[in-house]
mmCIF file of C-alpha atoms in Angstrom:
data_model
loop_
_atom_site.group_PDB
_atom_site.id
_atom_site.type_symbol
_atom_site.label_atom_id
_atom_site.label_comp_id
_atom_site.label_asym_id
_atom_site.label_seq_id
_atom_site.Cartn_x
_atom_site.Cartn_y
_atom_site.Cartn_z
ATOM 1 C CA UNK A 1 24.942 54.610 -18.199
ATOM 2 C CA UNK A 2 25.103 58.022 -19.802
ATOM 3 C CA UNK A 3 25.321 58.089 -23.908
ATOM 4 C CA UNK A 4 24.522 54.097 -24.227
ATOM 5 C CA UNK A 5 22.001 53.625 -26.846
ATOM 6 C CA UNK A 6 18.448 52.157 -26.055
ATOM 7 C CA UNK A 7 17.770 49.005 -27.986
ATOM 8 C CA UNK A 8 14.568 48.405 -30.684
ATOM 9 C CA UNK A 9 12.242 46.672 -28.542
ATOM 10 C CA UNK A 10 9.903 44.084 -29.892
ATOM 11 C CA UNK A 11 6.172 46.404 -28.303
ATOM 12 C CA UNK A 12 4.648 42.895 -27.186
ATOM 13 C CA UNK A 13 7.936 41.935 -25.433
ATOM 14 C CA UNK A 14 8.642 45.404 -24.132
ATOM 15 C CA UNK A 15 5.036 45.287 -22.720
ATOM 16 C CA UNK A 16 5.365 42.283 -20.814
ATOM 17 C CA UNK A 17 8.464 43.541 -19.213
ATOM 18 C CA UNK A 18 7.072 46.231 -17.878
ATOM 19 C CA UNK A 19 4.166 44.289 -16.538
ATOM 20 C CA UNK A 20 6.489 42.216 -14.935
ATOM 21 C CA UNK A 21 8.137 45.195 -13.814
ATOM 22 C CA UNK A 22 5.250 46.673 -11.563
ATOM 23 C CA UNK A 23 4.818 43.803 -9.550
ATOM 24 C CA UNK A 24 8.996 43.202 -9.249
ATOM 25 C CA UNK A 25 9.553 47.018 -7.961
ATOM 26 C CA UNK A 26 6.009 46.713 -5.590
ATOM 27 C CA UNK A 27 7.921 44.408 -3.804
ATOM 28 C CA UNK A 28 11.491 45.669 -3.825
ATOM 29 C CA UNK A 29 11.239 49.412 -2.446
ATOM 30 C CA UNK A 30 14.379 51.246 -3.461
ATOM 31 C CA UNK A 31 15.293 48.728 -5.457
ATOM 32 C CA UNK A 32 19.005 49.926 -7.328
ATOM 33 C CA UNK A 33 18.213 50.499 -11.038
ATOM 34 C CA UNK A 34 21.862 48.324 -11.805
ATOM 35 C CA UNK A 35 20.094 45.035 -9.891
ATOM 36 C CA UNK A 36 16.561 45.444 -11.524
ATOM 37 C CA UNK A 37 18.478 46.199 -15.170
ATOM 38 C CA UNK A 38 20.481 42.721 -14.625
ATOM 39 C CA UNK A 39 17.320 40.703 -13.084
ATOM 40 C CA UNK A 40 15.395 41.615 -16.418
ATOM 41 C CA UNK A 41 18.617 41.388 -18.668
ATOM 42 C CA UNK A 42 18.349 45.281 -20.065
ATOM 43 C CA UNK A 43 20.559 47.667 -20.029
ATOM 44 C CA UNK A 44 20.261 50.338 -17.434
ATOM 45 C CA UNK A 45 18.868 53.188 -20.100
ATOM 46 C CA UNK A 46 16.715 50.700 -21.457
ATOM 47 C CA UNK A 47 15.444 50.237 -17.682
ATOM 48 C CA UNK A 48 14.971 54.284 -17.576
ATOM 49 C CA UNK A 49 13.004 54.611 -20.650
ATOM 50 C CA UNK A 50 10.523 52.240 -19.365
ATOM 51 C CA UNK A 51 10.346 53.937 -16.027
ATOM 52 C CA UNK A 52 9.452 57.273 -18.004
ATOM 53 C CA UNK A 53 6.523 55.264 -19.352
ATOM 54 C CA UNK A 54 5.391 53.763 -16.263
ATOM 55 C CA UNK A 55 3.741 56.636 -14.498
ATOM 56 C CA UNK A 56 1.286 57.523 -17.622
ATOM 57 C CA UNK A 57 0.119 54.268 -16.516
ATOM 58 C CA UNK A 58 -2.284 53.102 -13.273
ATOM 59 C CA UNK A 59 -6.083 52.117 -12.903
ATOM 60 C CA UNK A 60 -7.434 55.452 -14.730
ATOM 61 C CA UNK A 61 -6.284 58.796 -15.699
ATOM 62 C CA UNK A 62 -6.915 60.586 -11.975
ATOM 63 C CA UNK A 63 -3.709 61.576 -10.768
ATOM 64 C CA UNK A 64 -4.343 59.508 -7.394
ATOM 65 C CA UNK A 65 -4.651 56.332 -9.633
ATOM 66 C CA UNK A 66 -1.560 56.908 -11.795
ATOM 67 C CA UNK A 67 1.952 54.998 -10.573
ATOM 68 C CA UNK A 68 3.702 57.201 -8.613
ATOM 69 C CA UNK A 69 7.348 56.462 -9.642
ATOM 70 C CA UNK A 70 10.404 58.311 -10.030
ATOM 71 C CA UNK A 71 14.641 57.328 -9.595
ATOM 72 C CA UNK A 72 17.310 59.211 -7.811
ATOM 73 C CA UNK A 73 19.311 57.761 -10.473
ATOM 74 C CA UNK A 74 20.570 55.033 -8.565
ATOM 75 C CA UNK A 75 17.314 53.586 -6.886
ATOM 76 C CA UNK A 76 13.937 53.380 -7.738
ATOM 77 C CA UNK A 77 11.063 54.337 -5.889
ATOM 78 C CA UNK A 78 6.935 54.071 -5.720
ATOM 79 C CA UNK A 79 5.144 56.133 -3.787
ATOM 80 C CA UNK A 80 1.866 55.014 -3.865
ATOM 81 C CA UNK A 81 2.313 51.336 -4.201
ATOM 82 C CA UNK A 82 -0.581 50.441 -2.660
ATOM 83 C CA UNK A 83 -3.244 52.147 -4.902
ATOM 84 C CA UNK A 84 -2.383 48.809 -6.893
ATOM 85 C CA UNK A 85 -3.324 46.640 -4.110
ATOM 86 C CA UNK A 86 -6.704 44.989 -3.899
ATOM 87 C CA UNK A 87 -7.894 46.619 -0.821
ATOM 88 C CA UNK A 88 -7.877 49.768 -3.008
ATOM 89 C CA UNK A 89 -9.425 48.347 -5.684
ATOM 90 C CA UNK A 90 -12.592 49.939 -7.198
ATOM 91 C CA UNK A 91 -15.041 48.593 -9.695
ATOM 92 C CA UNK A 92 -13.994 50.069 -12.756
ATOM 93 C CA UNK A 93 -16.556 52.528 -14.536
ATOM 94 C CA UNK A 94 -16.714 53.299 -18.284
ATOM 95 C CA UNK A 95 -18.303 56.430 -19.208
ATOM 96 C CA UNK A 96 -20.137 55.936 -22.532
ATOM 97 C CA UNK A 97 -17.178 57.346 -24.471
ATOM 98 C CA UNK A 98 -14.901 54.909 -23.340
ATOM 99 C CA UNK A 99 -17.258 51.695 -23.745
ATOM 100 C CA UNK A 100 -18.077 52.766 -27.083
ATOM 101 C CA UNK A 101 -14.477 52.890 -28.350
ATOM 102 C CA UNK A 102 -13.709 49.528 -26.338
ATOM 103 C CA UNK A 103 -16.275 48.246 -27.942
ATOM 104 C CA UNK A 104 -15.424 49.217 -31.822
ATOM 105 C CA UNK A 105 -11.668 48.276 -31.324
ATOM 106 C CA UNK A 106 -12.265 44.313 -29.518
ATOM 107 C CA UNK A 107 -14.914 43.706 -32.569
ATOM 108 C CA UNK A 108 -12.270 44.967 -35.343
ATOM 109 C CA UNK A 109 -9.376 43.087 -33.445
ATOM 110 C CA UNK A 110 -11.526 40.092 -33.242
ATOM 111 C CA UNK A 111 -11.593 40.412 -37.668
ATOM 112 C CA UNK A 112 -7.637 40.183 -37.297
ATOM 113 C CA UNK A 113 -6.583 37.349 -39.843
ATOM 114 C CA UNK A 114 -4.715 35.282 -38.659
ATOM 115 C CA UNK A 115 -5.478 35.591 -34.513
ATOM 116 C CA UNK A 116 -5.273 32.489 -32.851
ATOM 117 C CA UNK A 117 -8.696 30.974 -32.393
ATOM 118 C CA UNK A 118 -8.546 30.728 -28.364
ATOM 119 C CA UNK A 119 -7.835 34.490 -28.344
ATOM 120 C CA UNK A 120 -10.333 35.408 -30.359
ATOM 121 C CA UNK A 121 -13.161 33.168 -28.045
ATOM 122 C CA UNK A 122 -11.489 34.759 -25.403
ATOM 123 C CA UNK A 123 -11.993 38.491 -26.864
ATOM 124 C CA UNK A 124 -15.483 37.853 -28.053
ATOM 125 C CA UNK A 125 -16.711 36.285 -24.799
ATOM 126 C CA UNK A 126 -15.767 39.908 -22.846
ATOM 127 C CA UNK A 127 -16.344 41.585 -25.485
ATOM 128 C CA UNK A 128 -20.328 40.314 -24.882
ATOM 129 C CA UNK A 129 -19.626 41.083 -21.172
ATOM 130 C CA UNK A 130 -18.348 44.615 -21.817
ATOM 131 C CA UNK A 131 -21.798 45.130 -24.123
ATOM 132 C CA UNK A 132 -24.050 43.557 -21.991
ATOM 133 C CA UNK A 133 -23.138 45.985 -18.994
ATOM 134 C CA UNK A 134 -22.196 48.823 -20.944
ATOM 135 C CA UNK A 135 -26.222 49.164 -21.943
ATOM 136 C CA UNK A 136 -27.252 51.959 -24.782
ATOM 137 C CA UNK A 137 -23.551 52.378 -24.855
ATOM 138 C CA UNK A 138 -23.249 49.249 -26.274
ATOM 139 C CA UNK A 139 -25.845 49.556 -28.730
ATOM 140 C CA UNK A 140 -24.552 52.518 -30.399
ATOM 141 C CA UNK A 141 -20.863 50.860 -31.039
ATOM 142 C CA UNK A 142 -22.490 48.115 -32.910
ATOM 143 C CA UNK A 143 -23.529 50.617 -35.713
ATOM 144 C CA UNK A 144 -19.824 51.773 -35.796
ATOM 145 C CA UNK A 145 -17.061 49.635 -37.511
ATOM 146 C CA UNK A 146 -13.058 50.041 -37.909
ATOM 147 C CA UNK A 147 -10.898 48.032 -40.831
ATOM 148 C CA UNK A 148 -7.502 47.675 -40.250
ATOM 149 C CA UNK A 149 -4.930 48.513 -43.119
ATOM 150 C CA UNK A 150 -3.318 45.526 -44.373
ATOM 151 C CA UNK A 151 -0.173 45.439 -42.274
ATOM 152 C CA UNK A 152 -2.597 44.331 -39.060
ATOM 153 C CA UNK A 153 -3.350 41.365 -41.003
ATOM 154 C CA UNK A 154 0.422 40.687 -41.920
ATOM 155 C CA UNK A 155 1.323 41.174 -38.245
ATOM 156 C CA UNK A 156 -1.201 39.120 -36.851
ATOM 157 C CA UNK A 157 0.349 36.269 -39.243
ATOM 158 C CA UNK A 158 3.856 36.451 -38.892
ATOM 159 C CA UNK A 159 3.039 36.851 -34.734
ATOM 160 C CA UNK A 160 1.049 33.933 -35.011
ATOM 161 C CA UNK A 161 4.149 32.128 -37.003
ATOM 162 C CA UNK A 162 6.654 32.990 -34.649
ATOM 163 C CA UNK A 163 4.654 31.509 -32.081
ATOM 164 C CA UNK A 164 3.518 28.387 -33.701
ATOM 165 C CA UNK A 165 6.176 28.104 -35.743
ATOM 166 C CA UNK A 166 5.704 27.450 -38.734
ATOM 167 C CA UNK A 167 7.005 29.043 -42.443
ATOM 168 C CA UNK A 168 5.535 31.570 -44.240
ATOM 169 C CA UNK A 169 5.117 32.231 -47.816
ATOM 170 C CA UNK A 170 5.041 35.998 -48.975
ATOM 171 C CA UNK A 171 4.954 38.127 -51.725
ATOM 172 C CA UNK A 172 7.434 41.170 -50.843
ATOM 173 C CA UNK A 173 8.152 44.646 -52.732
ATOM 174 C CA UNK A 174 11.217 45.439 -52.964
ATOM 175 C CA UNK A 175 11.703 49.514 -53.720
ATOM 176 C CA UNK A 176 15.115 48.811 -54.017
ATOM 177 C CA UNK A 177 14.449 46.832 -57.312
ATOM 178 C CA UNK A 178 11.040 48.204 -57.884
ATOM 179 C CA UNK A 179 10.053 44.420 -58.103
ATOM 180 C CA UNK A 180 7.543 41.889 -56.071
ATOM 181 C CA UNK A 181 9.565 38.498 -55.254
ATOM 182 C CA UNK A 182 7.804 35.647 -54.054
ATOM 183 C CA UNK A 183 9.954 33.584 -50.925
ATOM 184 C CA UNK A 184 9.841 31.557 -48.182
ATOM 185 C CA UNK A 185 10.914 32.506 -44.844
ATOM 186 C CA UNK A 186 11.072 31.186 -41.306
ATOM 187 C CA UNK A 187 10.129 34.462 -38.872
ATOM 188 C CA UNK A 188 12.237 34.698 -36.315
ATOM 189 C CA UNK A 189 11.041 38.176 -34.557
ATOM 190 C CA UNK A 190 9.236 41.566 -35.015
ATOM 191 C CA UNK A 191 10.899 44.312 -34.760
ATOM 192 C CA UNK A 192 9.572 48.031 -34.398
ATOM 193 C CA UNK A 193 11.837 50.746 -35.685
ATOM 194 C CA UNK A 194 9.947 53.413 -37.188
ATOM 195 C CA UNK A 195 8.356 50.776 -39.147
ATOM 196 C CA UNK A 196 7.250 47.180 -38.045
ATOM 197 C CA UNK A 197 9.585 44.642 -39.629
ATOM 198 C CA UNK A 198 9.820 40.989 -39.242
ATOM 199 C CA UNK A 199 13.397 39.213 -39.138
ATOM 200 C CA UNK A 200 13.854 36.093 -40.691
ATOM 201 C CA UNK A 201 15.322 33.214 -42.240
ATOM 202 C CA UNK A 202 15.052 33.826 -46.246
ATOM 203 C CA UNK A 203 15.113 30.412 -48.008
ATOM 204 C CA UNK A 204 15.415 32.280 -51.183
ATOM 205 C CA UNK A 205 19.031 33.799 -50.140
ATOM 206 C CA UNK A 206 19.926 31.530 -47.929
ATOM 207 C CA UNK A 207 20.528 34.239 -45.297
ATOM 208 C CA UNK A 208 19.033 36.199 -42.392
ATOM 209 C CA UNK A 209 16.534 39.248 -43.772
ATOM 210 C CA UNK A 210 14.803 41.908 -42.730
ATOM 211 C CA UNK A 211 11.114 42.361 -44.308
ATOM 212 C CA UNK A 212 9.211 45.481 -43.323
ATOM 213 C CA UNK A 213 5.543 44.866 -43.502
ATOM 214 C CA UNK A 214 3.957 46.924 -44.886
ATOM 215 C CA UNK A 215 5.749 45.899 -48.075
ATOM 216 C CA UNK A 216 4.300 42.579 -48.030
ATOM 217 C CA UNK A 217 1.944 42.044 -51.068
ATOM 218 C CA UNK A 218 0.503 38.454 -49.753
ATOM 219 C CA UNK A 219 0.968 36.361 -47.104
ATOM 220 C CA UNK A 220 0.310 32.317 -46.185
ATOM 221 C CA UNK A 221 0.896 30.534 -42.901
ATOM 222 C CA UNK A 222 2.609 27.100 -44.261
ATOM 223 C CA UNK A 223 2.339 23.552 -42.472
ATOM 224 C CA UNK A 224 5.709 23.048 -42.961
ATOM 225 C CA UNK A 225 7.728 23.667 -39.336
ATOM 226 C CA UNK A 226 9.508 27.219 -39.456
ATOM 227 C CA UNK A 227 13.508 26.213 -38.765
ATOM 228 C CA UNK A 228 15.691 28.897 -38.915
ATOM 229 C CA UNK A 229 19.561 28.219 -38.243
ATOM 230 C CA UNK A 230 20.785 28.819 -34.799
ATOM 231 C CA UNK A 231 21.934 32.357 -35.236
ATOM 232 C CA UNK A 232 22.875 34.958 -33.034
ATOM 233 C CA UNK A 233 20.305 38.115 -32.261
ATOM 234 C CA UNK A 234 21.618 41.533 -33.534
ATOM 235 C CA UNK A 235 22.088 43.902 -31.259
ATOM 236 C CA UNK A 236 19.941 46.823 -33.332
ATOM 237 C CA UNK A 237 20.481 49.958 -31.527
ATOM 238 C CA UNK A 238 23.377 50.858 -34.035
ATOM 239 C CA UNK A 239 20.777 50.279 -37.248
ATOM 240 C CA UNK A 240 18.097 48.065 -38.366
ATOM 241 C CA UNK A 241 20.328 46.899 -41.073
ATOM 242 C CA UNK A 242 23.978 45.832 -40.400
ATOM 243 C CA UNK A 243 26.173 44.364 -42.744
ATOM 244 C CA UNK A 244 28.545 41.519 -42.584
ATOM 245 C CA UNK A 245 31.850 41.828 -43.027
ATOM 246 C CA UNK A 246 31.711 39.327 -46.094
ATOM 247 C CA UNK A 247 29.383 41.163 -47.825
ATOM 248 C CA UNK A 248 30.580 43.516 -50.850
ATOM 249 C CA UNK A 249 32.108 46.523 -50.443
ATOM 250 C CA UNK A 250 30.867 50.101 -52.367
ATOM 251 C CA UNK A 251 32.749 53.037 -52.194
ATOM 252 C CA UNK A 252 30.494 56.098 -52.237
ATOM 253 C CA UNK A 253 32.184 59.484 -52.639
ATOM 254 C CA UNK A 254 29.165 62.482 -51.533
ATOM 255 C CA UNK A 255 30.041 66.562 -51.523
ATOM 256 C CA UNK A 256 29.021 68.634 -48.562
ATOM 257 C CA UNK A 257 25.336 68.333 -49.269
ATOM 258 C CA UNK A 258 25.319 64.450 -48.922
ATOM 259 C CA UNK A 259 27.485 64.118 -45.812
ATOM 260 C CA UNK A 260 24.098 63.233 -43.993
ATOM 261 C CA UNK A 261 24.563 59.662 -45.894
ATOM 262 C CA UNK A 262 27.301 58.643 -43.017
ATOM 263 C CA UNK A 263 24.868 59.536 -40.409
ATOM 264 C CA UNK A 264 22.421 57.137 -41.530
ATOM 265 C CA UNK A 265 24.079 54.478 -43.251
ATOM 266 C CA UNK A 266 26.539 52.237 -41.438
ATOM 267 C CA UNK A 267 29.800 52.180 -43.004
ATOM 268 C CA UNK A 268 33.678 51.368 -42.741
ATOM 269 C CA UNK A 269 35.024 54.501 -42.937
ATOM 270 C CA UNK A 270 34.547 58.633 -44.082
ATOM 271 C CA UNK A 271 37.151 60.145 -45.305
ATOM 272 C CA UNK A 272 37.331 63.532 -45.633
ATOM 273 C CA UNK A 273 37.666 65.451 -49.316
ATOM 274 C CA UNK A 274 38.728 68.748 -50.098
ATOM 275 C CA UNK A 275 35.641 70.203 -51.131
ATOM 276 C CA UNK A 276 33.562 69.239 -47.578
ATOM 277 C CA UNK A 277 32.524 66.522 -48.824
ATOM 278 C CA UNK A 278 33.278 62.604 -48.109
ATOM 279 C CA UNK A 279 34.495 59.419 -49.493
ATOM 280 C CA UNK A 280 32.444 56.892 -47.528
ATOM 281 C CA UNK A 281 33.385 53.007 -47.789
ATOM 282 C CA UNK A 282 30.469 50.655 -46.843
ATOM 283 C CA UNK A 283 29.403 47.342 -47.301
ATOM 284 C CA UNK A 284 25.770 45.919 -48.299
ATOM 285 C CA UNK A 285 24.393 42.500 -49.160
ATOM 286 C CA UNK A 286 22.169 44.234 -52.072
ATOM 287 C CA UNK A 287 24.715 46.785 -53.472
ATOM 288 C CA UNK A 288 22.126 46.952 -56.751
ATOM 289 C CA UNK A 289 19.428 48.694 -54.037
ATOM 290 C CA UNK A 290 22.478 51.592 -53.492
ATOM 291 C CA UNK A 291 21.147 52.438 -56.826
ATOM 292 C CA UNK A 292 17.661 54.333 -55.631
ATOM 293 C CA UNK A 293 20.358 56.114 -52.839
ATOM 294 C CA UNK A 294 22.852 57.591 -55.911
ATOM 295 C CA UNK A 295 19.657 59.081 -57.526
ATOM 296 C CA UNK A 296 18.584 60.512 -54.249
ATOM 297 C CA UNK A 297 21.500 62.124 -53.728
ATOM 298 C CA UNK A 298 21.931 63.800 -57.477
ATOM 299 C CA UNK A 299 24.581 66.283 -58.050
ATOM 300 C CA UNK A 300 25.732 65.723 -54.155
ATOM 301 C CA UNK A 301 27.092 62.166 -55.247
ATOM 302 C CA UNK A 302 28.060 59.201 -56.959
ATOM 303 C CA UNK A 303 29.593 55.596 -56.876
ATOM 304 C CA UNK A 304 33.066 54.962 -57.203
ATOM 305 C CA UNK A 305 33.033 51.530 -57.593
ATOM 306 C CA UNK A 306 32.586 48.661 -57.608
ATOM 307 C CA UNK A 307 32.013 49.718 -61.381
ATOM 308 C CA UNK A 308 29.290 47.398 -62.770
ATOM 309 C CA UNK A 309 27.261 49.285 -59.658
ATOM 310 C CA UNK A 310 28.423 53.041 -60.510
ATOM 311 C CA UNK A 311 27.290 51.998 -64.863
ATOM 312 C CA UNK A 312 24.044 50.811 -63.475
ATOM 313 C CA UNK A 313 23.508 53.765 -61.385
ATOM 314 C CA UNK A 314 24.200 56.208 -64.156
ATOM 315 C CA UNK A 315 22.348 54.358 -66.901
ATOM 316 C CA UNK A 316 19.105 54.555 -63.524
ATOM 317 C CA UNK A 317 20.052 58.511 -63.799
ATOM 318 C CA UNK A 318 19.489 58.608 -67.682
ATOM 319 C CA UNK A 319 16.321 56.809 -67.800
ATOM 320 C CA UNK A 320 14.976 59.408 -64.933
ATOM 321 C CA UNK A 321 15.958 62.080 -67.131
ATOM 322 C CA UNK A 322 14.531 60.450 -69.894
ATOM 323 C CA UNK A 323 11.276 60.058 -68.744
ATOM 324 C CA UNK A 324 10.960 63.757 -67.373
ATOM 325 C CA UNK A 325 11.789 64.782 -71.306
ATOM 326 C CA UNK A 326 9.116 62.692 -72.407
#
């Protein structure tokens, strides 16, 4: 179990799961952490991490109320199981605080574009229920307001996609490039490394692509069906981005003071040089966005080949200079 990596989760996903997990470890005291990591298909550190969330969660923040669950490191166990069960169950009571910012956050998730309309009935209809018992409470929220920034809006979209699915039309910024490209894609999951990115099918390429979104200029929901090719989910605890062994290979050469590029780029090999430093062969199916990487890394490196790409990235170097002179 020890040194395995934890996997990106998809949050909605990994939320269910652990739902799903209260109610499967109520009923299984002592349950062995190997069974419940192969009954929800995780791996057994995956299955830890969520157990370190679990008891920051219960019916309120009094200790009494919070899950009571910890591991031996083989089994699994809840000691207070039953504060979940209905005969303890308490009417739950919002101080004014708490209704207010209930309140503010239903109304601005209820703007979300792109929410499916049932959920958003469903949201305003307690959200009147809330407000209605939640008294002068209530009144004050409605005089506050919160806007999302524009990624909650491309979320809501591409979750709303994925579950319909259907295409999508977007505008995307590539830094790489420094360009916006307009393409078609067919969503195939959200991801949530760091950033919130949405994997897909890009009609453009012709190839599977990662999109982060808050890079995405415009988005549509299309009529046409979303139908990406049967294609087998990345494992991405290595690295968001993993390249195929087709794809073309650049040779990277980096003195001591760029060694951290090995840590956080995948790559074929590392080589040691004399000076400290390392010859690092990788492979990329954009070698053209290495370029932003060679001018990152300055005087600690450069591109060996393939040529065209080491030209381009010195000919990027001069025009950065350039500019600073004027």
């Amino acid at each position: 179990m020890a040194g395995k990596p934890v996997r990106p989760v998809n949050a909605i996903d990994q939320t269910r799961r652990m739902l799903s997990l209260v109610t499967y470890l109520r009923e299984r005291p002592g349950a062995r952490i190997a069974d419940v990591a192969r009954a929800f298909g995780i791996t057994e550190d995956e299955l830890v991490s969520d157990l370190d969330v679990l008891p920051m969660c219960g019916t309120s923040f009094r200790g009494g109320d919070l899950l009571d669950i910890d591991t031996d490191g083989e089994r699994i166990w809840w000691h207070n199981a039953a504060a979940l069960g209905e005969e303890a169950a308490e009417p739950l009571r919002l101080a004014a605080d708490e209704a207010t910012a209930l309140l503010v956050a239903a109304r601005a998730v209820a703007t979300l574009p792109g929410l499916r309309e049932s959920d958003r009935q469903a949201l305003l209809r307690a959200t009147a229920k809330v407000e209605t018992a939640a008294g002068e409470a209530g009144d004050a929220s409605a005089r506050l307001s919160v806007t999302f920034e524009s990624e909650g809006g491309v979320f809501a979209d591409v979750d709303r996609a994925i579950s319909e699915r259907r295409r999508l039309w977007i505008r995307y910024y590539s830094p790489a490039r420094d360009e916006v490209t307009e393409r078609e894609i067919d969503p195939i999951r959200l991801v949530s490394v760091g950033h919130t990115y949405v994997e897909a099918w890009c009609r453009r390429s012709e190839a599977r692509r990662t999109f982060r979104l808050d890079r995405v200029a415009e988005i549509k929901i299309l009529d046409e069906p979303s139908a990406p090719p049967e294609i087998e989910l990345r494992d991405l605890s290595e690295a968001l981005v993993q390249p195929a062994a087709e794809d073309p290979e650049v040779v990277v050469e980096v003195g001591p003071g760029g060694r951290w590029v090995a840590e956080y780029y995948p790559h074929d090999s590392a080589d040691e040089l004399p000076d400290g430093g390392l010859r690092i062969t990788l492979r990329t199916p954009d070698p053209a966005s290495l370029r932003r990487l060679a001018l990152r890394l300055g005087g600690d490196g450069r591109i060996v080949s393939p040529p065209e790409l080491a030209d381009s990235a010195r000919e990027a170097a001069r025009a950065a200079l350039a500019a600073y002179d004027h």
